[in-house]
Amino acid sequence: MNNKPAHSESSAYQHPHLLGIENLSRENINHILDLAEGYIEKNRQIDKKHVILKGRTLINLFYENSTRTRMSFELAGKRLGADVINMSVATSSVKKGETLIDTAMTINAMHPDFIVVRHPESGAVHLLSHKVNCAVINAGDGSHEHPTQALLDALTIRCKKGKIKGLKVAICGDVLHSRVARSNILLLNTMGAEVRIIAPPTLLPPQPEKLGVEVFTDMREGIKGCDIIMMLRLQLERMENNFIPSIREYFHFWGLDKNKLALAKPDALIMHPGPINRGIEIDTKLADDLNRSVILDQVEMGVAVRQAVLEILSHRLK
Ligand code: NCD
């Protein structure tokens, strides 16, 4: 009988939380993606239920709006047999002035096993993780990190292209404010992809070359020969000043349309974390072109990746 674990000790995930991609090794990432791959087919069956998290409790604590991420954590938890509670910040004591830490400690006193947190401040989820005894998952903190988004993007790329290493990936748009871009840059670099960022000069992060990417302000130049075009939403909620002259001009220069896409590889895939703003960062027909756009595949992969993350973190729970 072969009792060897599918992953060696060195690839085992040793962290109690998932706060970012920053401290993950290539082996950690492959471990999560391999496990997630197994859930894709299971999620297409009539019976999607498992019992591996039976008795466990997951609390979704979202201080920012969300459709995909919150729902997919909820589905992931429920499909694995956990009890899932979505705390509605808008109708909670947060509105009476309770601090993040007091809210976290209150939730912690009810013995949850997982808290999934989205917060507008970079670093808030990290801070919270020190105050609780359960596993904490970062579902997006300010413009810092959104690790499960990068993992689901990687799973989508792996399923569609069979590999990540060596692919040319262009991340285009509001890179400055995007936690999705930051987590993706970290993950794609770790996995050996060639990463480019394309943005108007006002929406590039400071010292972008330090991120280990090639930097372009001309989208036509940046997109040339790419395998993957990852479009980003303009994060207007994080902008205090005018970063772009007008939406019309932005779409003209940095929006993805048929003509610009023609400069990428003929089989280049279009990705977008959602929500998409049609006609701002992406032409509406391209967003719906199922031969090129994998935006809805990304949503499907999101549930599988979150199941894998919950399963892996559950091994470290008491
Ligand atoms: C992203 C986010 O919230 O960071 N959305 C998501 O999780 N799918 C991107 C965005 O809001 O533009």
PDB file of C-alpha atoms and ligand atoms in Angstrom, residues 64-66 68-69 118 139-140 142 146 149 178-180 232-235 237-238 272-275 306, ligand 1:
ATOM      1  CA  GLU A  64     -16.229  46.395   1.515  1.00  0.00           C
ATOM      2  CA  ASN A  65     -18.724  45.368  -1.137  1.00  0.00           C
ATOM      3  CA  SER A  66     -18.352  42.018  -2.819  1.00  0.00           C
ATOM      4  CA  ARG A  68     -17.927  36.967  -6.215  1.00  0.00           C
ATOM      5  CA  THR A  69     -15.507  36.678  -3.323  1.00  0.00           C
ATOM      6  CA  ARG A 118     -12.167  42.114   3.486  1.00  0.00           C
ATOM      7  CA  ALA A 139     -10.266  38.459   1.043  1.00  0.00           C
ATOM      8  CA  GLY A 140      -8.693  41.792   0.060  1.00  0.00           C
ATOM      9  CA  GLY A 142      -6.995  47.939   0.653  1.00  0.00           C
ATOM     10  CA  HIS A 146      -6.029  39.544  -2.476  1.00  0.00           C
ATOM     11  CA  GLN A 149      -7.925  36.009  -6.427  1.00  0.00           C
ATOM     12  CA  SER A 178      -5.102  47.081  -7.299  1.00  0.00           C
ATOM     13  CA  ARG A 179      -4.559  44.369  -4.672  1.00  0.00           C
ATOM     14  CA  VAL A 180      -5.366  41.894  -7.451  1.00  0.00           C
ATOM     15  CA  LEU A 232      -8.299  45.725 -14.076  1.00  0.00           C
ATOM     16  CA  ARG A 233     -11.185  47.940 -13.001  1.00  0.00           C
ATOM     17  CA  LEU A 234     -10.530  51.608 -12.264  1.00  0.00           C
ATOM     18  CA  GLN A 235     -10.722  51.633  -8.442  1.00  0.00           C
ATOM     19  CA  GLU A 237     -13.363  54.328  -4.574  1.00  0.00           C
ATOM     20  CA  ARG A 238      -9.621  54.533  -3.791  1.00  0.00           C
ATOM     21  CA  HIS A 272     -10.684  40.210 -15.422  1.00  0.00           C
ATOM     22  CA  PRO A 273     -11.285  39.740 -11.672  1.00  0.00           C
ATOM     23  CA  GLY A 274     -14.689  41.445 -11.934  1.00  0.00           C
ATOM     24  CA  PRO A 275     -16.750  43.433 -11.517  1.00  0.00           C
ATOM     25  CA  ARG A 306     -11.354  28.595  -1.757  1.00  0.00           C
TER      26      ARG A 306
HETATM   27  C1  NCD B   1     -11.521  42.739  -6.959  1.00  0.00           C
HETATM   28  C2  NCD B   1     -11.325  43.302  -5.572  1.00  0.00           C
HETATM   29  O1  NCD B   1     -12.264  43.480  -4.796  1.00  0.00           O
HETATM   30  O2  NCD B   1     -10.167  43.562  -5.274  1.00  0.00           O
HETATM   31  N1  NCD B   1     -12.706  42.039  -7.128  1.00  0.00           N
HETATM   32  C3  NCD B   1     -12.781  40.723  -6.769  1.00  0.00           C
HETATM   33  O3  NCD B   1     -12.488  40.353  -5.652  1.00  0.00           O
HETATM   34  N2  NCD B   1     -13.170  39.866  -7.709  1.00  0.00           N
HETATM   35  C4  NCD B   1     -11.294  43.726  -8.031  1.00  0.00           C
HETATM   36  C5  NCD B   1     -12.144  44.967  -8.105  1.00  0.00           C
HETATM   37  O4  NCD B   1     -12.934  45.269  -7.226  1.00  0.00           O
HETATM   38  O5  NCD B   1     -11.991  45.664  -9.103  1.00  0.00           O
END
